[in-house]
Each structure stands twice: as structure tokens, then as C-alpha cells.
mmCIF file of N, CA and C and ligand atoms in Angstrom:
data_model
loop_
_atom_site.group_PDB
_atom_site.id
_atom_site.type_symbol
_atom_site.label_atom_id
_atom_site.label_comp_id
_atom_site.label_asym_id
_atom_site.label_seq_id
_atom_site.Cartn_x
_atom_site.Cartn_y
_atom_site.Cartn_z
ATOM 1 N N MET A 1 -63.063 -34.407 15.556
ATOM 2 C CA MET A 1 -62.768 -34.638 13.995
ATOM 3 C C MET A 1 -60.854 -34.824 14.092
ATOM 4 N N PHE A 2 -60.685 -33.757 13.616
ATOM 5 C CA PHE A 2 -59.521 -33.605 14.036
ATOM 6 C C PHE A 2 -58.483 -33.545 15.182
ATOM 7 N N GLY A 3 -57.103 -34.276 15.841
ATOM 8 C CA GLY A 3 -56.397 -34.653 16.135
ATOM 9 C C GLY A 3 -55.071 -33.435 16.532
ATOM 10 N N ARG A 4 -54.996 -33.070 15.232
ATOM 11 C CA ARG A 4 -53.594 -32.676 15.230
ATOM 12 C C ARG A 4 -53.604 -31.933 13.735
ATOM 13 N N ILE A 5 -53.217 -30.875 13.777
ATOM 14 C CA ILE A 5 -52.289 -30.606 12.147
ATOM 15 C C ILE A 5 -51.343 -31.618 11.591
ATOM 16 N N ASP A 6 -51.726 -32.377 10.842
ATOM 17 C CA ASP A 6 -50.360 -33.548 10.725
ATOM 18 C C ASP A 6 -49.025 -32.863 9.128
ATOM 19 N N HIS A 7 -49.278 -32.013 8.590
ATOM 20 C CA HIS A 7 -48.763 -31.148 8.059
ATOM 21 C C HIS A 7 -49.340 -30.428 7.130
ATOM 22 N N VAL A 8 -48.316 -29.234 6.456
ATOM 23 C CA VAL A 8 -48.750 -28.498 5.821
ATOM 24 C C VAL A 8 -48.265 -28.570 4.115
ATOM 25 N N GLY A 9 -48.985 -28.648 3.095
ATOM 26 C CA GLY A 9 -48.196 -29.332 1.886
ATOM 27 C C GLY A 9 -47.512 -27.614 1.065
ATOM 28 N N VAL A 10 -46.295 -27.876 0.640
ATOM 29 C CA VAL A 10 -45.862 -26.380 0.382
ATOM 30 C C VAL A 10 -45.537 -27.424 -1.067
ATOM 31 N N ALA A 11 -45.576 -26.551 -2.447
ATOM 32 C CA ALA A 11 -45.781 -26.571 -3.541
ATOM 33 C C ALA A 11 -43.681 -26.171 -4.025
ATOM 34 N N VAL A 12 -43.327 -26.944 -5.328
ATOM 35 C CA VAL A 12 -41.675 -26.720 -5.128
ATOM 36 C C VAL A 12 -41.085 -26.718 -6.517
ATOM 37 N N GLU A 13 -40.688 -25.939 -7.150
ATOM 38 C CA GLU A 13 -40.270 -25.985 -8.441
ATOM 39 C C GLU A 13 -39.082 -27.186 -8.424
ATOM 40 N N ASP A 14 -38.027 -26.521 -7.803
ATOM 41 C CA ASP A 14 -36.460 -27.215 -7.123
ATOM 42 C C ASP A 14 -36.575 -27.994 -5.929
ATOM 43 N N LEU A 15 -37.176 -29.574 -5.854
ATOM 44 C CA LEU A 15 -36.783 -30.084 -4.957
ATOM 45 C C LEU A 15 -35.411 -30.265 -4.135
ATOM 46 N N ASP A 16 -34.532 -30.385 -4.778
ATOM 47 C CA ASP A 16 -32.720 -30.122 -3.599
ATOM 48 C C ASP A 16 -33.268 -28.865 -3.280
ATOM 49 N N GLU A 17 -33.202 -27.707 -4.076
ATOM 50 C CA GLU A 17 -33.285 -26.034 -3.577
ATOM 51 C C GLU A 17 -33.883 -26.438 -1.848
ATOM 52 N N ALA A 18 -35.032 -26.867 -2.227
ATOM 53 C CA ALA A 18 -36.288 -26.725 -1.206
ATOM 54 C C ALA A 18 -35.863 -27.586 0.127
ATOM 55 N N VAL A 19 -35.323 -28.647 -0.381
ATOM 56 C CA VAL A 19 -34.982 -29.492 1.054
ATOM 57 C C VAL A 19 -33.727 -29.003 1.842
ATOM 58 N N ALA A 20 -32.927 -27.679 0.607
ATOM 59 C CA ALA A 20 -31.700 -28.093 1.488
ATOM 60 C C ALA A 20 -32.051 -26.422 1.855
ATOM 61 N N LEU A 21 -33.017 -25.635 1.884
ATOM 62 C CA LEU A 21 -33.532 -24.473 2.978
ATOM 63 C C LEU A 21 -34.186 -25.199 4.011
ATOM 64 N N TYR A 22 -35.011 -25.819 4.078
ATOM 65 C CA TYR A 22 -35.693 -26.553 5.363
ATOM 66 C C TYR A 22 -34.947 -27.291 5.424
ATOM 67 N N SER A 23 -34.116 -28.276 5.394
ATOM 68 C CA SER A 23 -33.595 -29.406 6.005
ATOM 69 C C SER A 23 -31.690 -28.605 6.649
ATOM 70 N N GLU A 24 -31.426 -27.603 5.925
ATOM 71 C CA GLU A 24 -30.032 -26.681 6.358
ATOM 72 C C GLU A 24 -30.149 -25.660 7.472
ATOM 73 N N ARG A 25 -30.780 -24.800 6.414
ATOM 74 C CA ARG A 25 -31.400 -23.814 6.705
ATOM 75 C C ARG A 25 -32.209 -23.554 8.114
ATOM 76 N N LEU A 26 -33.271 -24.077 7.705
ATOM 77 C CA LEU A 26 -34.665 -24.810 8.702
ATOM 78 C C LEU A 26 -34.371 -25.508 9.812
ATOM 79 N N ARG A 27 -32.873 -26.343 10.029
ATOM 80 C CA ARG A 27 -32.675 -27.778 10.453
ATOM 81 C C ARG A 27 -33.635 -27.929 10.654
ATOM 82 N N MET A 28 -34.644 -28.905 10.043
ATOM 83 C CA MET A 28 -35.372 -29.781 9.966
ATOM 84 C C MET A 28 -35.172 -31.286 9.707
ATOM 85 N N PRO A 29 -34.898 -32.244 10.476
ATOM 86 C CA PRO A 29 -34.150 -33.381 10.102
ATOM 87 C C PRO A 29 -35.550 -34.299 8.656
ATOM 88 N N VAL A 30 -34.702 -34.316 7.141
ATOM 89 C CA VAL A 30 -36.040 -35.348 6.679
ATOM 90 C C VAL A 30 -36.238 -36.454 6.858
ATOM 91 N N GLU A 31 -37.499 -37.024 6.797
ATOM 92 C CA GLU A 31 -37.960 -38.265 7.317
ATOM 93 C C GLU A 31 -38.654 -39.193 6.290
ATOM 94 N N HIS A 32 -39.008 -39.308 5.680
ATOM 95 C CA HIS A 32 -39.072 -39.342 3.864
ATOM 96 C C HIS A 32 -39.673 -38.925 2.212
ATOM 97 N N ARG A 33 -39.026 -39.397 1.950
ATOM 98 C CA ARG A 33 -39.138 -39.418 0.750
ATOM 99 C C ARG A 33 -39.762 -39.974 -0.520
ATOM 100 N N GLU A 34 -41.059 -39.664 -1.462
ATOM 101 C CA GLU A 34 -41.649 -41.156 -2.193
ATOM 102 C C GLU A 34 -42.283 -40.487 -2.975
ATOM 103 N N THR A 35 -42.108 -41.648 -4.065
ATOM 104 C CA THR A 35 -43.026 -40.474 -6.006
ATOM 105 C C THR A 35 -43.968 -41.296 -5.655
ATOM 106 N N VAL A 36 -44.941 -40.588 -5.565
ATOM 107 C CA VAL A 36 -46.604 -41.041 -5.726
ATOM 108 C C VAL A 36 -46.926 -40.937 -7.297
ATOM 109 N N GLU A 37 -46.874 -41.205 -8.587
ATOM 110 C CA GLU A 37 -46.775 -41.505 -9.565
ATOM 111 C C GLU A 37 -48.433 -40.991 -9.803
ATOM 112 N N GLU A 38 -49.562 -42.232 -9.060
ATOM 113 C CA GLU A 38 -50.265 -41.468 -9.810
ATOM 114 C C GLU A 38 -51.363 -40.017 -9.313
ATOM 115 N N GLN A 39 -50.690 -39.397 -8.630
ATOM 116 C CA GLN A 39 -50.479 -38.186 -7.860
ATOM 117 C C GLN A 39 -49.459 -37.170 -8.823
ATOM 118 N N GLY A 40 -49.107 -37.608 -9.808
ATOM 119 C CA GLY A 40 -47.733 -36.939 -10.148
ATOM 120 C C GLY A 40 -46.869 -35.861 -9.618
ATOM 121 N N VAL A 41 -46.717 -36.122 -8.144
ATOM 122 C CA VAL A 41 -45.979 -35.713 -7.221
ATOM 123 C C VAL A 41 -44.505 -37.076 -7.192
ATOM 124 N N GLU A 42 -43.290 -35.879 -6.368
ATOM 125 C CA GLU A 42 -42.235 -36.464 -5.341
ATOM 126 C C GLU A 42 -42.751 -35.456 -4.018
ATOM 127 N N VAL A 43 -42.728 -36.318 -3.229
ATOM 128 C CA VAL A 43 -42.573 -35.523 -2.143
ATOM 129 C C VAL A 43 -41.742 -36.077 -1.242
ATOM 130 N N VAL A 44 -41.377 -34.763 0.038
ATOM 131 C CA VAL A 44 -40.170 -35.145 0.616
ATOM 132 C C VAL A 44 -41.203 -34.517 2.319
ATOM 133 N N LEU A 45 -40.695 -35.013 2.965
ATOM 134 C CA LEU A 45 -41.461 -34.923 4.203
ATOM 135 C C LEU A 45 -40.284 -34.488 5.458
ATOM 136 N N LEU A 46 -40.922 -33.477 6.419
ATOM 137 C CA LEU A 46 -39.442 -33.003 7.312
ATOM 138 C C LEU A 46 -40.767 -33.174 8.640
ATOM 139 N N GLY A 47 -39.485 -33.204 9.269
ATOM 140 C CA GLY A 47 -40.139 -33.476 10.523
ATOM 141 C C GLY A 47 -40.117 -32.113 11.558
ATOM 142 N N VAL A 48 -41.423 -32.133 11.616
ATOM 143 C CA VAL A 48 -41.419 -30.967 12.771
ATOM 144 C C VAL A 48 -42.277 -30.616 14.182
ATOM 145 N N GLY A 49 -41.256 -31.664 15.134
ATOM 146 C CA GLY A 49 -41.867 -32.182 16.188
ATOM 147 C C GLY A 49 -42.966 -33.207 15.791
ATOM 148 N N GLU A 50 -44.581 -33.054 16.515
ATOM 149 C CA GLU A 50 -45.372 -34.393 15.467
ATOM 150 C C GLU A 50 -45.795 -33.991 14.215
ATOM 151 N N GLY A 51 -45.227 -32.527 13.605
ATOM 152 C CA GLY A 51 -46.313 -32.396 12.950
ATOM 153 C C GLY A 51 -44.863 -32.150 11.647
ATOM 154 N N HIS A 52 -45.993 -32.255 10.484
ATOM 155 C CA HIS A 52 -44.409 -32.342 9.193
ATOM 156 C C HIS A 52 -45.018 -31.225 8.266
ATOM 157 N N VAL A 53 -43.529 -30.867 6.915
ATOM 158 C CA VAL A 53 -43.965 -29.597 5.734
ATOM 159 C C VAL A 53 -43.681 -30.901 5.157
ATOM 160 N N GLU A 54 -44.324 -30.636 3.927
ATOM 161 C CA GLU A 54 -44.191 -32.107 2.789
ATOM 162 C C GLU A 54 -44.183 -31.486 1.494
ATOM 163 N N LEU A 55 -43.001 -31.676 0.902
ATOM 164 C CA LEU A 55 -42.563 -30.361 -0.225
ATOM 165 C C LEU A 55 -42.958 -31.306 -1.316
ATOM 166 N N LEU A 56 -43.809 -31.149 -1.958
ATOM 167 C CA LEU A 56 -44.342 -31.177 -3.276
ATOM 168 C C LEU A 56 -43.491 -31.112 -4.850
ATOM 169 N N ARG A 57 -42.511 -31.155 -5.071
ATOM 170 C CA ARG A 57 -42.470 -31.318 -6.783
ATOM 171 C C ARG A 57 -43.620 -31.974 -8.173
ATOM 172 N N PRO A 58 -44.265 -31.611 -8.420
ATOM 173 C CA PRO A 58 -44.203 -31.946 -10.342
ATOM 174 C C PRO A 58 -43.664 -32.905 -10.505
ATOM 175 N N LEU A 59 -44.403 -34.212 -11.579
ATOM 176 C CA LEU A 59 -43.458 -35.636 -11.761
ATOM 177 C C LEU A 59 -43.781 -34.658 -13.691
ATOM 178 N N GLY A 60 -44.894 -33.677 -13.743
ATOM 179 C CA GLY A 60 -44.879 -32.638 -14.894
ATOM 180 C C GLY A 60 -45.801 -32.286 -15.337
ATOM 181 N N ALA A 61 -46.125 -30.424 -15.794
ATOM 182 C CA ALA A 61 -46.899 -29.448 -16.344
ATOM 183 C C ALA A 61 -48.450 -29.686 -16.157
ATOM 184 N N ASP A 62 -49.164 -31.886 -16.503
ATOM 185 C CA ASP A 62 -50.108 -31.918 -16.299
ATOM 186 C C ASP A 62 -50.563 -32.845 -15.272
ATOM 187 N N THR A 63 -50.098 -32.357 -14.567
ATOM 188 C CA THR A 63 -50.240 -32.394 -13.351
ATOM 189 C C THR A 63 -51.020 -31.654 -11.670
ATOM 190 N N ALA A 64 -51.694 -32.048 -10.570
ATOM 191 C CA ALA A 64 -52.714 -30.976 -9.930
ATOM 192 C C ALA A 64 -51.229 -30.481 -9.173
ATOM 193 N N VAL A 65 -50.320 -30.303 -9.513
ATOM 194 C CA VAL A 65 -48.869 -29.729 -8.649
ATOM 195 C C VAL A 65 -48.625 -28.655 -10.104
ATOM 196 N N GLY A 66 -48.762 -29.346 -10.509
ATOM 197 C CA GLY A 66 -47.969 -28.866 -11.815
ATOM 198 C C GLY A 66 -48.117 -27.631 -12.486
ATOM 199 N N ARG A 67 -50.005 -27.811 -12.691
ATOM 200 C CA ARG A 67 -50.514 -26.408 -12.234
ATOM 201 C C ARG A 67 -50.994 -25.568 -11.481
ATOM 202 N N PHE A 68 -50.641 -26.017 -10.602
ATOM 203 C CA PHE A 68 -50.463 -24.935 -9.212
ATOM 204 C C PHE A 68 -49.372 -23.719 -9.613
ATOM 205 N N LEU A 69 -48.259 -24.802 -9.684
ATOM 206 C CA LEU A 69 -47.451 -24.090 -10.301
ATOM 207 C C LEU A 69 -47.543 -22.731 -11.206
ATOM 208 N N GLU A 70 -47.647 -23.040 -12.114
ATOM 209 C CA GLU A 70 -48.163 -22.381 -13.004
ATOM 210 C C GLU A 70 -48.932 -21.635 -12.960
ATOM 211 N N ARG A 71 -49.776 -21.298 -12.389
ATOM 212 C CA ARG A 71 -50.907 -20.340 -11.856
ATOM 213 C C ARG A 71 -50.138 -20.052 -11.139
ATOM 214 N N ARG A 72 -49.730 -20.276 -9.661
ATOM 215 C CA ARG A 72 -49.475 -19.471 -8.452
ATOM 216 C C ARG A 72 -48.186 -19.639 -8.290
ATOM 217 N N GLY A 73 -46.940 -19.868 -8.816
ATOM 218 C CA GLY A 73 -45.665 -20.003 -8.384
ATOM 219 C C GLY A 73 -45.877 -21.050 -7.077
ATOM 220 N N PRO A 74 -44.325 -20.948 -6.461
ATOM 221 C CA PRO A 74 -44.286 -21.929 -5.390
ATOM 222 C C PRO A 74 -44.938 -21.175 -4.188
ATOM 223 N N GLY A 75 -45.159 -22.178 -3.062
ATOM 224 C CA GLY A 75 -45.349 -21.397 -2.311
ATOM 225 C C GLY A 75 -47.002 -22.757 -1.202
ATOM 226 N N LEU A 76 -47.093 -22.288 -0.540
ATOM 227 C CA LEU A 76 -48.374 -22.541 0.367
ATOM 228 C C LEU A 76 -49.104 -23.403 -0.633
ATOM 229 N N HIS A 77 -49.395 -24.971 -0.440
ATOM 230 C CA HIS A 77 -50.505 -26.009 -1.708
ATOM 231 C C HIS A 77 -51.377 -26.240 -0.621
ATOM 232 N N HIS A 78 -51.356 -26.421 0.367
ATOM 233 C CA HIS A 78 -52.549 -27.195 1.442
ATOM 234 C C HIS A 78 -52.266 -27.452 2.790
ATOM 235 N N VAL A 79 -53.460 -27.488 3.143
ATOM 236 C CA VAL A 79 -52.561 -28.159 4.875
ATOM 237 C C VAL A 79 -53.853 -29.283 4.850
ATOM 238 N N ALA A 80 -53.099 -29.918 6.031
ATOM 239 C CA ALA A 80 -53.378 -31.889 6.326
ATOM 240 C C ALA A 80 -53.994 -31.949 8.090
ATOM 241 N N TYR A 81 -54.841 -32.000 8.195
ATOM 242 C CA TYR A 81 -55.480 -32.424 9.807
ATOM 243 C C TYR A 81 -55.438 -33.807 9.616
ATOM 244 N N GLY A 82 -54.889 -34.261 10.866
ATOM 245 C CA GLY A 82 -54.799 -35.876 11.550
ATOM 246 C C GLY A 82 -56.188 -35.936 11.571
ATOM 247 N N THR A 83 -57.005 -37.527 11.099
ATOM 248 C CA THR A 83 -57.832 -38.390 11.958
ATOM 249 C C THR A 83 -57.139 -39.294 12.242
ATOM 250 N N ASP A 84 -58.335 -40.131 13.367
ATOM 251 C CA ASP A 84 -57.778 -41.377 13.194
ATOM 252 C C ASP A 84 -58.772 -42.181 13.004
ATOM 253 N N ASP A 85 -60.192 -41.619 12.234
ATOM 254 C CA ASP A 85 -60.820 -42.687 10.905
ATOM 255 C C ASP A 85 -61.558 -41.701 10.138
ATOM 256 N N ILE A 86 -60.839 -41.862 8.940
ATOM 257 C CA ILE A 86 -61.020 -40.747 7.778
ATOM 258 C C ILE A 86 -62.475 -41.534 7.290
ATOM 259 N N GLU A 87 -62.759 -42.188 6.997
ATOM 260 C CA GLU A 87 -64.378 -42.381 6.962
ATOM 261 C C GLU A 87 -65.245 -41.513 8.140
ATOM 262 N N SER A 88 -64.677 -41.582 9.224
ATOM 263 C CA SER A 88 -66.289 -40.591 9.806
ATOM 264 C C SER A 88 -65.606 -39.234 9.469
ATOM 265 N N ALA A 89 -64.548 -39.095 9.113
ATOM 266 C CA ALA A 89 -64.806 -37.411 9.057
ATOM 267 C C ALA A 89 -64.897 -36.894 7.744
ATOM 268 N N LEU A 90 -64.832 -37.788 6.982
ATOM 269 C CA LEU A 90 -65.530 -37.716 5.392
ATOM 270 C C LEU A 90 -66.962 -37.615 5.701
ATOM 271 N N GLU A 91 -67.398 -38.831 6.261
ATOM 272 C CA GLU A 91 -68.988 -38.276 6.837
ATOM 273 C C GLU A 91 -69.319 -36.831 7.049
ATOM 274 N N CYS A 92 -68.542 -36.337 8.192
ATOM 275 C CA CYS A 92 -68.376 -35.735 8.905
ATOM 276 C C CYS A 92 -68.806 -34.054 7.867
ATOM 277 N N VAL A 93 -67.289 -34.054 7.188
ATOM 278 C CA VAL A 93 -67.943 -32.568 6.716
ATOM 279 C C VAL A 93 -68.410 -33.169 5.203
ATOM 280 N N ARG A 94 -68.878 -34.121 4.393
ATOM 281 C CA ARG A 94 -69.670 -34.420 4.207
ATOM 282 C C ARG A 94 -71.073 -33.815 4.218
ATOM 283 N N ALA A 95 -71.856 -33.998 5.492
ATOM 284 C CA ALA A 95 -72.959 -33.448 6.043
ATOM 285 C C ALA A 95 -73.050 -32.547 6.358
ATOM 286 N N ALA A 96 -71.714 -31.783 6.971
ATOM 287 C CA ALA A 96 -71.681 -30.213 7.001
ATOM 288 C C ALA A 96 -71.879 -29.698 5.660
ATOM 289 N N GLY A 97 -72.375 -30.338 4.596
ATOM 290 C CA GLY A 97 -72.322 -29.411 3.079
ATOM 291 C C GLY A 97 -71.207 -28.925 2.604
ATOM 292 N N LEU A 98 -70.103 -29.405 3.124
ATOM 293 C CA LEU A 98 -68.776 -28.676 1.928
ATOM 294 C C LEU A 98 -68.736 -30.156 1.172
ATOM 295 N N ARG A 99 -67.820 -29.632 -0.291
ATOM 296 C CA ARG A 99 -67.108 -30.351 -1.222
ATOM 297 C C ARG A 99 -66.062 -30.936 -0.812
ATOM 298 N N LEU A 100 -66.151 -32.368 -1.814
ATOM 299 C CA LEU A 100 -65.091 -33.006 -1.792
ATOM 300 C C LEU A 100 -64.807 -32.979 -3.115
ATOM 301 N N ILE A 101 -62.701 -32.479 -2.751
ATOM 302 C CA ILE A 101 -62.321 -33.464 -3.576
ATOM 303 C C ILE A 101 -62.290 -35.119 -4.178
ATOM 304 N N ASP A 102 -62.351 -35.767 -3.066
ATOM 305 C CA ASP A 102 -62.350 -37.332 -2.795
ATOM 306 C C ASP A 102 -63.673 -38.055 -2.151
ATOM 307 N N GLU A 103 -64.638 -38.397 -2.838
ATOM 308 C CA GLU A 103 -65.189 -39.206 -1.868
ATOM 309 C C GLU A 103 -65.096 -40.337 -1.278
ATOM 310 N N CYS A 104 -64.126 -40.419 -1.363
ATOM 311 C CA CYS A 104 -63.310 -42.242 -0.449
ATOM 312 C C CYS A 104 -61.997 -41.245 -0.836
ATOM 313 N N PRO A 105 -61.181 -42.470 0.134
ATOM 314 C CA PRO A 105 -60.033 -42.308 1.194
ATOM 315 C C PRO A 105 -59.241 -42.688 -0.039
ATOM 316 N N ARG A 106 -57.728 -41.822 -0.681
ATOM 317 C CA ARG A 106 -56.794 -42.977 -1.711
ATOM 318 C C ARG A 106 -55.847 -42.993 -0.673
ATOM 319 N N ALA A 107 -54.638 -43.993 -1.440
ATOM 320 C CA ALA A 107 -53.874 -43.951 -0.778
ATOM 321 C C ALA A 107 -52.854 -42.826 -0.659
ATOM 322 N N GLY A 108 -52.338 -42.154 0.452
ATOM 323 C CA GLY A 108 -51.231 -41.217 0.709
ATOM 324 C C GLY A 108 -49.538 -42.442 0.789
ATOM 325 N N ILE A 109 -48.793 -40.918 0.810
ATOM 326 C CA ILE A 109 -47.176 -41.474 1.383
ATOM 327 C C ILE A 109 -47.837 -42.526 2.394
ATOM 328 N N ARG A 110 -46.503 -43.380 2.287
ATOM 329 C CA ARG A 110 -45.936 -43.748 3.870
ATOM 330 C C ARG A 110 -47.415 -44.796 4.147
ATOM 331 N N ASN A 111 -47.668 -45.283 3.525
ATOM 332 C CA ASN A 111 -49.146 -46.262 3.593
ATOM 333 C C ASN A 111 -50.124 -45.523 4.409
ATOM 334 N N SER A 112 -50.672 -43.910 3.822
ATOM 335 C CA SER A 112 -51.351 -43.096 4.997
ATOM 336 C C SER A 112 -52.725 -43.220 3.905
ATOM 337 N N ARG A 113 -53.663 -42.923 4.614
ATOM 338 C CA ARG A 113 -55.600 -42.757 3.502
ATOM 339 C C ARG A 113 -55.385 -41.512 3.914
ATOM 340 N N VAL A 114 -55.643 -40.788 2.339
ATOM 341 C CA VAL A 114 -56.108 -39.558 2.521
ATOM 342 C C VAL A 114 -57.212 -38.948 1.548
ATOM 343 N N ALA A 115 -57.732 -37.544 1.838
ATOM 344 C CA ALA A 115 -58.861 -37.117 1.446
ATOM 345 C C ALA A 115 -59.012 -35.463 1.320
ATOM 346 N N PHE A 116 -59.187 -35.188 0.025
ATOM 347 C CA PHE A 116 -59.015 -33.570 -0.370
ATOM 348 C C PHE A 116 -60.215 -33.405 -0.091
ATOM 349 N N LEU A 117 -60.588 -31.952 0.543
ATOM 350 C CA LEU A 117 -61.714 -30.907 -0.094
ATOM 351 C C LEU A 117 -61.359 -29.830 -0.645
ATOM 352 N N HIS A 118 -62.755 -29.139 -1.631
ATOM 353 C CA HIS A 118 -62.534 -28.948 -2.407
ATOM 354 C C HIS A 118 -62.469 -27.387 -1.809
ATOM 355 N N PRO A 119 -61.383 -26.503 -1.945
ATOM 356 C CA PRO A 119 -60.498 -24.850 -1.336
ATOM 357 C C PRO A 119 -62.009 -23.834 -1.989
ATOM 358 N N THR A 120 -63.208 -24.227 -3.109
ATOM 359 C CA THR A 120 -63.606 -23.256 -3.080
ATOM 360 C C THR A 120 -64.921 -23.801 -1.485
ATOM 361 N N SER A 121 -65.041 -24.710 -0.768
ATOM 362 C CA SER A 121 -65.675 -24.920 0.638
ATOM 363 C C SER A 121 -65.103 -24.500 1.304
ATOM 364 N N THR A 122 -63.830 -24.352 1.516
ATOM 365 C CA THR A 122 -63.143 -23.836 3.010
ATOM 366 C C THR A 122 -62.343 -23.266 2.191
ATOM 367 N N GLY A 123 -62.917 -21.452 2.349
ATOM 368 C CA GLY A 123 -62.217 -20.453 1.927
ATOM 369 C C GLY A 123 -60.518 -20.394 1.052
ATOM 370 N N GLY A 124 -61.085 -20.926 0.799
ATOM 371 C CA GLY A 124 -60.103 -20.542 -0.431
ATOM 372 C C GLY A 124 -58.310 -21.749 -0.144
ATOM 373 N N VAL A 125 -58.752 -22.651 1.069
ATOM 374 C CA VAL A 125 -57.534 -23.200 1.631
ATOM 375 C C VAL A 125 -57.662 -24.598 1.014
ATOM 376 N N LEU A 126 -56.716 -25.254 -0.205
ATOM 377 C CA LEU A 126 -57.556 -26.796 -0.234
ATOM 378 C C LEU A 126 -57.041 -27.619 1.050
ATOM 379 N N THR A 127 -57.862 -28.448 1.553
ATOM 380 C CA THR A 127 -57.635 -28.764 3.368
ATOM 381 C C THR A 127 -57.573 -30.276 2.632
ATOM 382 N N GLU A 128 -56.677 -31.238 2.991
ATOM 383 C CA GLU A 128 -56.674 -32.758 2.979
ATOM 384 C C GLU A 128 -56.773 -33.414 4.353
ATOM 385 N N LEU A 129 -57.615 -34.474 4.657
ATOM 386 C CA LEU A 129 -57.497 -35.147 5.763
ATOM 387 C C LEU A 129 -56.790 -36.495 5.288
ATOM 388 N N VAL A 130 -55.766 -36.631 6.877
ATOM 389 C CA VAL A 130 -55.366 -38.069 6.302
ATOM 390 C C VAL A 130 -54.897 -38.624 7.944
ATOM 391 N N GLU A 131 -55.941 -40.183 7.155
ATOM 392 C CA GLU A 131 -55.256 -41.477 8.180
ATOM 393 C C GLU A 131 -53.962 -42.488 8.000
ATOM 394 N N ALA A 132 -53.664 -41.676 9.274
ATOM 395 C CA ALA A 132 -51.710 -42.738 8.937
ATOM 396 C C ALA A 132 -51.961 -44.051 8.891
ATOM 397 N N ALA A 133 -50.764 -44.736 8.454
ATOM 398 C CA ALA A 133 -50.912 -46.578 8.903
ATOM 399 C C ALA A 133 -51.160 -46.416 10.294
ATOM 400 N N HIS A 134 -51.957 -47.511 10.400
ATOM 401 C CA HIS A 134 -52.093 -47.994 12.253
ATOM 402 C C HIS A 134 -50.720 -48.960 12.021
HETATM 403 CO CO1 CO B 201 -50.386 -33.539 2.039
#
């Protein structure tokens, strides 16, 4: 069902500081930067081989990532698995009895399609499925 780990999502308070850490000190190239208004985040994607680190800065306190930061502070936010067929992957996890946050795929960055599984059914790990733009 999953071909690879697509990215690891990291919630940050100060995006410039986090970009400096990952790009300058950890030497990961910045590949993409995008604001996703409907998800309330500004995202910076850095390359790690074929995978990525996805830095997430909330656009406000009353957003999913804003509430996460309020509760847990900066740090690891989610793991995203790549799939070539997000509808089939969603059908599989639904059939396996896992709780979904997104019943249908929604728009992600770089014209990808994404869907989240609820962390209560994945051992506390917020889990994302990603189908890259073709
Ligand atoms: Co993500």
C-alpha cells in the first residue's frame, strides 16, 4: 500500500529559525515553500534523498498546528507515507478499521492529494497519506 516515507512533518513557532537549522546547519536543501490558507499553515519542504522534512508554521493560534503548538510545543507533528493511489490506500485503512480524519483526499502542497488518519487509531502518531501530483 505504501511505497515510501514521503515526509516527516515538524511543527515550528519560528519558521525562519527552523529553516536556518535545517538548511544551514543540517545542510538540507529548501525545495519548496507554500502557504495553504485552508489548512492554516505556511510550509517549507526540505530534501532528504527522496524524502522530505516538512516544516509547518501555523497562520494563527486557532488552526490545527496552532493548537498542537499550544498543547505540545514545537516538534514532531506527523509522518506521511507516499502512495500511488490514495483512494485505494484510504479504502484499505478504512477496511482495516482505522479512524480517518479525511474521508476523502484533499489538496496538499505541490498539487498533491493528502488524507490524514486519526492518531487515536495509529498509536498516537498523526499519519498522513500522500499521492504526489502526476
Ligand atoms: Co505533511
